[in-house]
Amino acid sequence: MDWQFANLTKICLDHRSRQQHQCKKSLLQRIYKRGSCTFIIFLYIISAICPVRSVTFNDTNQDFRPKKMKLIRAHLARINKPSVKTIQACSCDMPYSSVYFSPDGDIIDCVPSHKQPAFDHPKLKGQKPLDPPQRLRGRKTRVYEENFQMWSMSNEFCPQGTIPLRRTRAKDVARAANVQTFGKKIRPVVRDTSSNGHEHAVGYVSGDEYYGAKASINVWAPVVSNQYEFSLSQMWVIAGSFGDDLNTIEAGWQVSPELYGDNYPRFFTYWTSDAYQATGCYNLLCSGFVQTNNKIAIGAAISPTSSYNGGQFDISLLVWKDPKHGNWWLEFGNGVLVGYWPSFLFTHLRDHATMVQFGGEIVNSESSSSHTSTQMGSGHFAGEGFGKASYFRNLQVVDWDNNLMPLSNLRVLADHPNCYDIQGGINKVYLGACKCGDPTMYEAYWKKAGQRCSVTMSGFQSLSYFGDAKTLCWFMEKKLEDEIRKLHKVAGNAVVDARHIVVGTGSSQLILAGLYALA
């Protein structure tokens, strides 16, 4: 059974074998000399031509000397805040199955919104988060929320008036080079050079005034070879030169063993007003981003993720400038406001952005004679196409009149094309359901493979089948769940529990019946 995705505007990041060479032109020079390209980008893997040395991640090499521990404790006291409720990973029983939620082991503290780290800033002392701004023109006011993070799958959330703050622990800070650099880019990022260890493959627009950007970003779990490297897919809203005055607002997903202590893809934000030098940080690890949402934890693990030749999952993000107060707001999915970056954090971005980028970034910590094995995106060739290469889709920018506009002159650029590449175009994409019939009939296969498969219908719902030694279940969105609750008595012994999950014999027939009823 196939469903058609018609005329999707996409980006996919790709990998191609090329002869190894050094990039001698600056990124800026090549950005402004490239011609236009079409609107689909497939983001890429590491080229097989690059000499690779893989390093195993070891989290045990941490320095807990008394002097450093004193600094770490003082830092933790600044960024962790008193909570009214704490949510931890738990093992939860349900009919016919035992499901373990939040395997990332995160601890989520529900912190009063006016006591979050942002309000340590002198300009925000004693204040409270602002009310939601006026929506963009043409955007629906109806908000549809969905669970996409591991910690929230237990259906435990923070109460109104609080925000979920991922607790930082001593071992997290100890992995950083020092306390001062924790929560910041691993090293200063100068975007117009190819010699600083950061490698990018991006699609971009420039030459106009931009007041925001929107994209749906395909989520994968790329392999990161050691704790000093990361891999991410994100969008950048940029102003200023690529010198010391660079202003950026960034959002997407990231795998960073150093920052989080694992290899899960995690929802993240970042900002800087001085080219990653003294200002800015990830997530809520400094006084910057003001969170207003009580159900999304910035820095928490994303679930599900995409699988090769199987289910595809993406997250939709929108950043735009509120014309009334000048703050830059972040929206997730279908109208869910996450929070905002106050305008006073920036210099150039107090007015508007001059460039928007969509793409991938990795850190290569190896010497010039070898190259990291860290993957970008899915870790597969872009030429392999949808379901195999990572993508961005539905790319848009916000104009001066608060309208979302399609991109008119998207260009693509890889600053290390010998290892990571990017490809653009417009395409029709066809996505099929699992080719395994009833997944419950193939339990042994799924247990062995440890894989998942899913169906995604554009603008409708997505559902994913997971198989492991203990669990056979489908994760659903609200509309589908409501329909299946009406049907479940007529299909095997499948049941639906409070966590939007259907399990048991006949589950796939039940899912397909629900889809048919909604079609």
Short mmCIF file of C-alpha atoms in Angstrom, two decimals:
data_model
loop_
_atom_site.label_atom_id
_atom_site.label_comp_id
_atom_site.label_asym_id
_atom_site.label_seq_id
_atom_site.Cartn_x
_atom_site.Cartn_y
_atom_site.Cartn_z
CA MET A 1 0.00 0.00 0.00
CA ASP A 2 1.51 3.33 -1.08
CA TRP A 3 0.66 6.94 -0.43
CA GLN A 4 1.92 9.76 -2.63
CA PHE A 5 3.69 12.85 -1.34
CA ALA A 6 3.02 15.38 -4.12
CA ASN A 7 5.41 18.21 -4.99
CA LEU A 8 7.31 18.29 -1.73
CA THR A 9 9.92 21.02 -1.40
CA LYS A 10 12.80 19.08 0.12
CA ILE A 11 16.47 19.14 0.96
CA CYS A 12 18.48 15.96 1.17
CA LEU A 13 22.04 15.63 2.26
CA ASP A 14 24.17 13.33 0.23
CA HIS A 15 27.44 11.57 -0.22
CA ARG A 16 29.40 11.05 -3.37
CA SER A 17 32.82 9.58 -4.02
CA ARG A 18 35.20 12.30 -5.13
CA GLN A 19 38.92 12.66 -5.34
CA GLN A 20 40.27 14.04 -2.09
CA HIS A 21 41.30 17.66 -2.24
CA GLN A 22 41.68 20.64 0.03
CA CYS A 23 39.16 23.47 -0.15
CA LYS A 24 41.27 26.58 -0.68
CA LYS A 25 38.50 29.05 -1.39
CA SER A 26 36.68 30.56 1.54
CA LEU A 27 33.11 29.47 2.20
CA LEU A 28 31.90 33.03 1.74
CA GLN A 29 33.61 33.38 -1.64
CA ARG A 30 32.01 30.19 -2.86
CA ILE A 31 28.59 31.05 -1.45
CA TYR A 32 28.37 34.24 -3.46
CA LYS A 33 29.83 32.74 -6.64
CA ARG A 34 27.55 29.67 -6.85
CA GLY A 35 24.56 29.69 -9.17
CA SER A 36 21.03 28.90 -8.15
CA CYS A 37 19.78 25.37 -7.61
CA THR A 38 16.49 23.59 -7.28
CA PHE A 39 14.71 23.05 -4.00
CA ILE A 40 15.35 19.51 -2.89
CA ILE A 41 18.41 18.79 -0.85
CA PHE A 42 19.64 15.38 0.17
CA LEU A 43 22.34 15.61 2.81
CA TYR A 44 25.10 12.75 2.67
CA ILE A 45 27.51 10.62 4.49
CA ILE A 46 31.26 10.59 4.71
CA SER A 47 32.95 9.75 1.42
CA ALA A 48 34.65 6.39 1.17
CA ILE A 49 37.56 8.19 -0.44
CA CYS A 50 38.41 10.00 2.82
CA PRO A 51 41.04 8.27 4.95
CA VAL A 52 39.17 7.25 8.08
CA ARG A 53 40.24 6.46 11.59
CA SER A 54 37.40 5.50 13.90
CA VAL A 55 37.64 6.21 17.62
CA THR A 56 35.47 4.44 20.17
CA PHE A 57 33.55 6.71 22.53
CA ASN A 58 34.65 6.30 26.13
CA ASP A 59 32.69 8.15 28.80
CA THR A 60 34.88 7.04 31.69
CA ASN A 61 37.76 9.45 31.17
CA GLN A 62 36.39 12.23 33.32
CA ASP A 63 38.31 14.48 35.67
CA PHE A 64 36.70 14.74 39.11
CA ARG A 65 39.56 16.41 40.99
CA PRO A 66 38.38 18.40 44.03
CA LYS A 67 39.14 21.80 42.50
CA LYS A 68 37.30 20.98 39.30
CA MET A 69 34.39 19.44 41.21
CA LYS A 70 34.02 22.66 43.19
CA LEU A 71 33.73 24.62 39.94
CA ILE A 72 31.32 22.06 38.51
CA ARG A 73 29.03 22.20 41.55
CA ALA A 74 28.97 25.99 41.41
CA HIS A 75 28.06 25.87 37.72
CA LEU A 76 25.33 23.29 38.32
CA ALA A 77 23.85 25.52 41.00
CA ARG A 78 23.52 28.28 38.40
CA ILE A 79 21.92 26.30 35.58
CA ASN A 80 19.79 23.76 37.49
CA LYS A 81 16.81 25.37 39.16
CA PRO A 82 14.47 24.38 42.03
CA SER A 83 11.53 22.39 40.69
CA VAL A 84 7.93 21.76 41.68
CA LYS A 85 7.95 18.31 40.07
CA THR A 86 10.55 15.88 38.72
CA ILE A 87 10.02 13.34 35.94
CA GLN A 88 12.43 10.43 35.52
CA ALA A 89 12.74 7.44 33.24
CA CYS A 90 10.52 4.60 34.42
CA SER A 91 9.41 1.10 33.50
CA CYS A 92 5.67 1.06 32.91
CA ASP A 93 3.40 -1.98 32.55
CA MET A 94 0.54 -2.12 30.10
CA PRO A 95 -1.79 -4.86 28.80
CA TYR A 96 -0.06 -7.67 26.89
CA SER A 97 3.29 -5.93 27.07
CA SER A 98 5.89 -4.21 29.18
CA VAL A 99 7.25 -1.00 27.67
CA TYR A 100 10.27 0.88 28.96
CA PHE A 101 9.90 4.60 28.47
CA SER A 102 12.70 7.21 28.36
CA PRO A 103 15.70 4.90 27.93
CA ASP A 104 17.80 8.05 27.63
CA GLY A 105 17.73 8.26 31.43
CA ASP A 106 17.01 11.99 31.46
CA ILE A 107 15.78 13.72 34.60
CA ILE A 108 13.29 16.47 33.80
CA ASP A 109 12.72 19.19 36.40
CA CYS A 110 9.50 21.20 36.19
CA VAL A 111 10.77 24.70 36.96
CA PRO A 112 8.55 27.78 37.43
CA SER A 113 8.79 29.63 34.12
CA HIS A 114 9.97 32.88 35.72
CA LYS A 115 12.84 31.04 37.46
CA GLN A 116 14.38 29.42 34.37
CA PRO A 117 18.02 30.31 33.52
CA ALA A 118 17.03 33.08 31.08
CA PHE A 119 15.76 35.21 33.96
CA ASP A 120 19.21 35.34 35.52
CA HIS A 121 20.00 37.91 32.82
CA PRO A 122 20.10 41.46 34.25
CA LYS A 123 17.62 42.68 31.62
CA LEU A 124 15.09 39.99 32.58
CA LYS A 125 15.46 39.96 36.37
CA GLY A 126 12.09 40.03 38.09
CA GLN A 127 10.13 39.61 34.86
CA LYS A 128 7.99 36.79 33.47
CA PRO A 129 7.79 35.24 29.98
CA LEU A 130 5.92 37.29 27.41
CA ASP A 131 2.49 36.35 26.13
CA PRO A 132 2.37 34.62 22.72
CA PRO A 133 2.80 37.00 19.78
CA GLN A 134 0.52 37.46 16.81
CA ARG A 135 0.84 34.51 14.45
CA LEU A 136 2.25 34.73 10.96
CA ARG A 137 -0.21 35.61 8.22
CA GLY A 138 -2.04 32.55 7.00
CA ARG A 139 -0.95 30.36 9.93
CA LYS A 140 -3.76 28.47 11.63
CA THR A 141 -4.34 29.29 15.28
CA ARG A 142 -5.35 25.71 16.07
CA VAL A 143 -2.55 23.92 17.89
CA TYR A 144 -1.99 20.18 17.53
CA GLU A 145 0.43 18.70 20.05
CA GLU A 146 2.19 15.36 19.74
CA ASN A 147 4.68 13.40 21.79
CA PHE A 148 8.04 13.20 20.04
CA GLN A 149 10.43 12.91 22.99
CA MET A 150 11.29 9.84 25.04
CA TRP A 151 10.66 11.42 28.43
CA SER A 152 7.06 12.37 27.54
CA MET A 153 5.95 8.90 26.41
CA SER A 154 4.84 8.09 29.95
CA ASN A 155 2.24 10.86 29.55
CA GLU A 156 3.78 12.75 32.47
CA PHE A 157 4.13 16.48 31.81
CA CYS A 158 5.04 19.59 33.69
CA PRO A 159 2.14 21.64 35.09
CA GLN A 160 1.05 24.93 33.58
CA GLY A 161 3.27 27.81 34.67
CA THR A 162 6.39 25.65 34.61
CA ILE A 163 8.84 24.54 31.91
CA PRO A 164 10.58 21.14 31.56
CA LEU A 165 14.28 21.69 32.21
CA ARG A 166 16.61 18.78 31.45
CA ARG A 167 18.75 18.39 34.55
CA THR A 168 22.48 18.79 34.00
CA ARG A 169 24.64 16.46 36.09
CA ALA A 170 28.25 16.62 37.20
CA LYS A 171 29.34 13.99 34.67
CA ASP A 172 27.87 16.10 31.86
CA VAL A 173 30.00 19.11 32.75
CA ALA A 174 33.05 16.93 33.40
CA ARG A 175 33.07 15.75 29.79
CA ALA A 176 33.71 19.31 28.57
CA ALA A 177 37.24 20.65 28.23
CA ASN A 178 36.48 23.00 31.12
CA VAL A 179 33.49 24.46 32.93
CA GLN A 180 33.62 27.67 30.87
CA THR A 181 33.14 25.85 27.56
CA PHE A 182 30.36 23.52 28.70
CA GLY A 183 27.20 24.03 26.67
CA LYS A 184 28.99 25.96 23.94
CA LYS A 185 30.29 25.01 20.52
CA ILE A 186 33.28 22.72 20.94
CA ARG A 187 35.64 25.33 19.54
CA PRO A 188 35.17 28.74 17.90
CA VAL A 189 33.44 28.26 14.57
CA VAL A 190 34.68 30.54 11.79
CA ARG A 191 32.28 29.76 8.97
CA ASP A 192 34.54 31.01 6.14
CA THR A 193 37.40 28.55 6.65
CA SER A 194 37.87 24.85 6.08
CA SER A 195 40.54 24.28 8.71
CA ASN A 196 38.69 24.52 12.03
CA GLY A 197 37.30 20.99 12.26
CA HIS A 198 33.68 21.95 11.52
CA GLU A 199 32.40 20.65 8.19
CA HIS A 200 29.11 21.75 6.63
CA ALA A 201 26.78 20.82 3.79
CA VAL A 202 24.05 23.43 3.45
CA GLY A 203 21.36 24.89 1.27
CA TYR A 204 21.02 28.65 1.65
CA VAL A 205 19.37 31.85 0.49
CA SER A 206 20.90 35.32 0.79
CA GLY A 207 20.69 38.80 -0.70
CA ASP A 208 17.39 39.82 0.88
CA GLU A 209 15.90 40.72 4.26
CA TYR A 210 14.62 37.65 6.13
CA TYR A 211 12.42 37.67 9.22
CA GLY A 212 12.32 33.94 9.82
CA ALA A 213 12.53 30.46 8.31
CA LYS A 214 10.66 27.16 8.33
CA ALA A 215 11.63 23.56 7.52
CA SER A 216 10.75 19.94 8.24
CA ILE A 217 13.95 18.12 9.18
CA ASN A 218 14.37 14.36 8.71
CA VAL A 219 15.55 12.77 12.00
CA TRP A 220 18.20 10.05 12.06
CA ALA A 221 20.70 8.69 14.58
CA PRO A 222 24.08 9.08 12.80
CA VAL A 223 27.17 7.41 14.19
CA VAL A 224 29.51 9.83 15.99
CA SER A 225 32.97 8.32 16.35
CA ASN A 226 34.08 9.91 19.63
CA GLN A 227 32.88 12.21 22.39
CA TYR A 228 34.71 15.24 20.99
CA GLU A 229 32.63 15.28 17.81
CA PHE A 230 28.99 15.83 16.95
CA SER A 231 26.61 15.51 14.02
CA LEU A 232 23.56 17.71 13.50
CA SER A 233 20.87 18.77 11.07
CA GLN A 234 19.48 22.25 11.60
CA MET A 235 18.52 25.61 10.18
CA TRP A 236 20.50 28.80 10.74
CA VAL A 237 19.04 32.32 10.76
CA ILE A 238 22.08 34.56 10.20
CA ALA A 239 23.04 38.24 10.22
CA GLY A 240 26.34 40.12 10.23
CA SER A 241 29.58 39.19 8.55
CA PHE A 242 31.31 35.87 9.05
CA GLY A 243 33.81 37.64 11.30
CA ASP A 244 33.58 38.38 15.00
CA ASP A 245 30.17 40.05 14.67
CA LEU A 246 28.31 36.97 13.39
CA ASN A 247 24.77 36.63 14.82
CA THR A 248 22.98 33.27 14.53
CA ILE A 249 19.79 31.62 15.73
CA GLU A 250 19.87 27.85 15.31
CA ALA A 251 17.45 24.96 15.85
CA GLY A 252 17.30 21.31 14.85
CA TRP A 253 18.48 17.95 16.13
CA GLN A 254 21.94 16.86 17.22
CA VAL A 255 23.92 13.80 18.31
CA SER A 256 26.61 14.98 20.74
CA PRO A 257 28.22 12.47 23.14
CA GLU A 258 30.17 15.24 24.86
CA LEU A 259 27.15 17.39 25.64
CA TYR A 260 24.61 14.67 26.43
CA GLY A 261 26.64 11.55 27.23
CA ASP A 262 24.95 9.32 24.64
CA ASN A 263 24.27 8.90 20.93
CA TYR A 264 20.58 9.80 20.84
CA PRO A 265 19.43 12.53 18.43
CA ARG A 266 18.20 15.42 20.57
CA PHE A 267 16.14 18.52 19.89
CA PHE A 268 18.38 21.56 20.40
CA THR A 269 18.66 25.31 20.03
CA TYR A 270 21.70 27.59 19.87
CA TRP A 271 22.44 31.30 19.59
CA THR A 272 25.44 33.61 19.41
CA SER A 273 26.00 37.32 18.77
CA ASP A 274 29.81 37.25 18.45
CA ALA A 275 30.67 34.26 16.24
CA TYR A 276 30.61 31.66 19.04
CA GLN A 277 33.12 33.44 21.21
CA ALA A 278 31.81 34.80 24.53
CA THR A 279 28.05 34.82 23.94
CA GLY A 280 25.48 32.11 23.42
CA CYS A 281 24.94 28.49 24.35
CA TYR A 282 22.97 25.36 23.62
CA ASN A 283 19.42 25.00 24.85
CA LEU A 284 18.82 26.55 28.31
CA LEU A 285 22.41 26.26 29.51
CA CYS A 286 22.84 30.03 29.90
CA SER A 287 20.76 33.20 30.15
CA GLY A 288 19.35 33.46 26.66
CA PHE A 289 16.40 31.55 25.23
CA VAL A 290 13.14 32.03 27.16
CA GLN A 291 10.98 28.90 27.13
CA THR A 292 7.19 29.22 27.39
CA ASN A 293 6.09 25.63 26.66
CA ASN A 294 5.46 23.09 29.44
CA LYS A 295 5.55 19.91 27.30
CA ILE A 296 8.71 20.16 25.19
CA ALA A 297 12.12 19.70 26.81
CA ILE A 298 14.91 21.33 24.84
CA GLY A 299 17.88 18.97 24.83
CA ALA A 300 15.74 15.84 25.27
CA ALA A 301 15.97 12.78 23.02
CA ILE A 302 13.71 12.47 19.99
CA SER A 303 11.66 9.35 19.26
CA PRO A 304 11.06 7.78 16.85
CA THR A 305 13.92 8.20 14.41
CA SER A 306 14.08 7.24 10.75
CA SER A 307 15.30 3.85 9.59
CA TYR A 308 17.06 2.90 6.38
CA ASN A 309 14.57 1.81 3.74
CA GLY A 310 11.87 1.98 6.41
CA GLY A 311 9.87 4.51 8.38
CA GLN A 312 10.74 8.19 8.00
CA PHE A 313 10.23 10.77 10.74
CA ASP A 314 10.79 14.50 10.66
CA ILE A 315 10.27 17.50 12.92
CA SER A 316 8.90 20.82 11.67
CA LEU A 317 10.45 24.02 13.03
CA LEU A 318 9.60 27.66 12.43
CA VAL A 319 11.61 30.67 13.62
CA TRP A 320 10.18 34.14 13.09
CA LYS A 321 10.54 37.68 14.36
CA ASP A 322 7.65 39.23 16.27
CA PRO A 323 7.23 42.67 14.65
CA LYS A 324 5.76 44.14 17.84
CA HIS A 325 8.53 43.36 20.34
CA GLY A 326 11.35 42.30 18.01
CA ASN A 327 11.90 38.92 19.69
CA TRP A 328 12.58 35.78 17.65
CA TRP A 329 10.06 33.02 18.39
CA LEU A 330 10.44 29.26 17.90
CA GLU A 331 7.47 27.11 16.89
CA PHE A 332 7.43 23.32 16.77
CA GLY A 333 5.16 21.16 14.63
CA ASN A 334 1.65 22.44 14.06
CA GLY A 335 1.55 25.72 15.95
CA VAL A 336 3.22 24.73 19.24
CA LEU A 337 5.17 27.71 20.59
CA VAL A 338 8.37 26.68 22.39
CA GLY A 339 9.69 30.11 23.41
CA TYR A 340 11.74 33.05 22.16
CA TRP A 341 15.16 34.66 21.92
CA PRO A 342 14.92 38.24 23.30
CA SER A 343 16.01 40.83 20.75
CA PHE A 344 18.53 42.40 23.15
CA LEU A 345 20.71 39.28 22.88
CA PHE A 346 21.72 40.32 19.37
CA THR A 347 23.22 43.17 17.39
CA HIS A 348 22.47 42.60 13.69
CA LEU A 349 19.50 40.31 14.35
CA ARG A 350 17.74 43.11 16.18
CA ASP A 351 16.76 44.19 12.68
CA HIS A 352 16.59 41.23 10.30
CA ALA A 353 18.55 38.26 8.97
CA THR A 354 20.59 38.46 5.78
CA MET A 355 21.00 34.72 5.19
CA VAL A 356 19.12 31.52 6.00
CA GLN A 357 20.77 28.10 5.84
CA PHE A 358 19.41 24.55 6.04
CA GLY A 359 21.77 21.63 6.35
CA GLY A 360 24.20 19.49 8.28
CA GLU A 361 27.32 20.02 10.34
CA ILE A 362 29.84 17.62 11.87
CA VAL A 363 33.06 18.04 13.82
CA ASN A 364 36.17 16.29 12.54
CA SER A 365 38.70 16.00 15.36
CA GLU A 366 41.22 14.00 13.35
CA SER A 367 44.52 15.26 11.99
CA SER A 368 44.91 16.30 8.35
CA SER A 369 46.25 12.86 7.42
CA SER A 370 43.02 11.07 8.35
CA HIS A 371 39.33 11.81 8.63
CA THR A 372 36.66 11.02 11.18
CA SER A 373 34.11 8.29 10.50
CA THR A 374 31.35 10.46 12.00
CA GLN A 375 28.29 10.39 9.77
CA MET A 376 26.13 13.28 8.59
CA GLY A 377 22.40 12.73 8.18
CA SER A 378 21.52 9.09 7.53
CA GLY A 379 25.05 7.98 6.71
CA HIS A 380 24.04 6.91 3.19
CA PHE A 381 24.45 8.22 -0.34
CA ALA A 382 22.02 10.96 -1.33
CA GLY A 383 21.66 9.31 -4.67
CA GLU A 384 19.95 6.41 -2.92
CA GLY A 385 16.92 8.67 -2.55
CA PHE A 386 14.04 9.03 -0.14
CA GLY A 387 14.03 6.64 2.81
CA LYS A 388 17.79 6.19 2.58
CA ALA A 389 19.30 9.69 2.48
CA SER A 390 18.43 12.40 4.98
CA TYR A 391 16.22 15.27 3.80
CA PHE A 392 14.77 18.68 4.57
CA ARG A 393 11.37 19.57 3.11
CA ASN A 394 8.84 22.41 2.98
CA LEU A 395 11.51 25.11 3.06
CA GLN A 396 10.21 28.64 3.50
CA VAL A 397 11.31 32.06 4.71
CA VAL A 398 9.38 34.88 6.40
CA ASP A 399 9.20 38.22 4.58
CA TRP A 400 8.96 41.79 5.91
CA ASP A 401 5.15 41.58 6.11
CA ASN A 402 5.11 38.43 8.28
CA ASN A 403 4.24 36.07 5.41
CA LEU A 404 5.72 32.62 4.86
CA MET A 405 7.20 32.55 1.37
CA PRO A 406 8.67 29.73 -0.75
CA LEU A 407 12.37 29.95 -1.51
CA SER A 408 13.11 31.65 -4.81
CA ASN A 409 16.87 31.22 -5.16
CA LEU A 410 18.07 28.27 -3.11
CA ARG A 411 21.74 27.37 -3.55
CA VAL A 412 23.68 24.44 -2.16
CA LEU A 413 27.24 24.24 -0.89
CA ALA A 414 29.47 21.67 0.80
CA ASP A 415 32.64 23.15 2.24
CA HIS A 416 34.29 19.69 2.26
CA PRO A 417 32.78 18.04 -0.82
CA ASN A 418 35.41 15.30 -0.77
CA CYS A 419 33.68 13.91 2.32
CA TYR A 420 30.18 15.42 2.62
CA ASP A 421 27.94 16.60 -0.17
CA ILE A 422 24.51 18.08 -0.70
CA GLN A 423 22.10 17.79 -3.60
CA GLY A 424 19.05 19.85 -4.55
CA GLY A 425 15.96 19.47 -6.72
CA ILE A 426 12.18 19.25 -6.85
CA ASN A 427 10.68 15.79 -6.78
CA LYS A 428 7.57 13.73 -6.17
CA VAL A 429 8.15 11.22 -3.41
CA TYR A 430 6.31 7.94 -2.93
CA LEU A 431 6.32 6.34 0.51
CA GLY A 432 5.14 2.77 1.05
CA ALA A 433 3.87 0.99 4.12
CA CYS A 434 5.73 -1.94 5.64
CA LYS A 435 6.09 -4.70 3.06
CA CYS A 436 5.84 -7.32 5.80
CA GLY A 437 2.05 -7.78 5.86
CA ASP A 438 0.95 -8.15 9.46
CA PRO A 439 4.06 -7.26 11.51
CA THR A 440 2.92 -9.52 14.35
CA MET A 441 3.34 -12.49 11.98
CA TYR A 442 7.02 -11.62 11.64
CA GLU A 443 7.83 -11.18 15.32
CA ALA A 444 10.98 -13.32 15.12
CA TYR A 445 12.34 -11.24 12.25
CA TRP A 446 11.73 -7.93 13.99
CA LYS A 447 13.24 -9.17 17.25
CA LYS A 448 16.36 -10.25 15.42
CA ALA A 449 16.67 -7.16 13.26
CA GLY A 450 15.78 -4.70 16.00
CA GLN A 451 14.22 -2.56 13.28
CA ARG A 452 11.11 -0.48 12.88
CA CYS A 453 8.86 0.46 10.01
CA SER A 454 6.25 3.16 9.64
CA VAL A 455 3.61 4.78 7.48
CA THR A 456 3.51 8.55 7.04
CA MET A 457 0.67 10.40 5.33
CA SER A 458 1.36 14.03 4.46
CA GLY A 459 -0.46 16.48 6.75
CA PHE A 460 -2.33 13.62 8.40
CA GLN A 461 -0.65 11.26 10.83
CA SER A 462 2.32 8.97 11.20
CA LEU A 463 2.59 5.68 12.98
CA SER A 464 5.54 3.44 13.69
CA TYR A 465 5.88 -0.25 14.42
CA PHE A 466 8.61 -1.23 16.87
CA GLY A 467 9.82 -4.74 17.59
CA ASP A 468 12.09 -5.95 20.38
CA ALA A 469 12.22 -8.80 22.86
CA LYS A 470 9.33 -7.43 24.92
CA THR A 471 7.30 -5.07 22.79
CA LEU A 472 5.09 -5.20 19.73
CA CYS A 473 3.32 -1.90 19.38
CA TRP A 474 2.21 0.92 17.11
CA PHE A 475 2.64 4.55 18.15
CA MET A 476 -0.20 6.69 16.83
CA GLU A 477 -1.40 10.24 16.67
CA LYS A 478 -4.68 11.41 18.16
CA LYS A 479 -7.07 11.19 15.17
CA LEU A 480 -6.03 7.66 14.35
CA GLU A 481 -6.22 6.60 17.99
CA ASP A 482 -9.81 7.86 18.28
CA GLU A 483 -10.85 5.90 15.20
CA ILE A 484 -9.13 2.72 16.32
CA ARG A 485 -10.80 2.88 19.73
CA LYS A 486 -14.10 2.53 17.86
CA LEU A 487 -12.85 -0.49 15.90
CA HIS A 488 -10.66 -2.46 18.26
CA LYS A 489 -13.32 -4.96 19.37
CA VAL A 490 -13.54 -6.43 15.89
CA ALA A 491 -9.85 -7.12 15.20
CA GLY A 492 -8.09 -9.89 17.09
CA ASN A 493 -7.10 -9.11 20.65
CA ALA A 494 -5.33 -5.84 19.86
CA VAL A 495 -5.88 -3.12 22.45
CA VAL A 496 -5.23 0.61 22.72
CA ASP A 497 -3.83 2.02 25.94
CA ALA A 498 -3.60 5.58 27.28
CA ARG A 499 -0.22 6.12 25.65
CA HIS A 500 -1.52 6.10 22.07
CA ILE A 501 -0.24 2.55 21.53
CA VAL A 502 -2.00 -0.44 20.02
CA VAL A 503 -0.56 -3.88 20.76
CA GLY A 504 -1.46 -7.50 20.28
CA THR A 505 -2.36 -9.98 17.56
CA GLY A 506 -4.13 -8.33 14.64
CA SER A 507 -2.65 -4.92 15.35
CA SER A 508 -1.72 -4.15 11.76
CA GLN A 509 -5.21 -5.04 10.49
CA LEU A 510 -6.57 -2.68 13.12
CA ILE A 511 -4.22 0.09 12.01
CA LEU A 512 -5.15 -0.35 8.35
CA ALA A 513 -8.85 -0.38 9.23
CA GLY A 514 -8.39 2.90 11.08
CA LEU A 515 -6.54 4.45 8.15
CA TYR A 516 -9.27 3.29 5.77
CA ALA A 517 -11.97 4.82 7.98
CA LEU A 518 -10.14 8.15 8.02
CA ALA A 519 -9.32 8.20 4.30
#
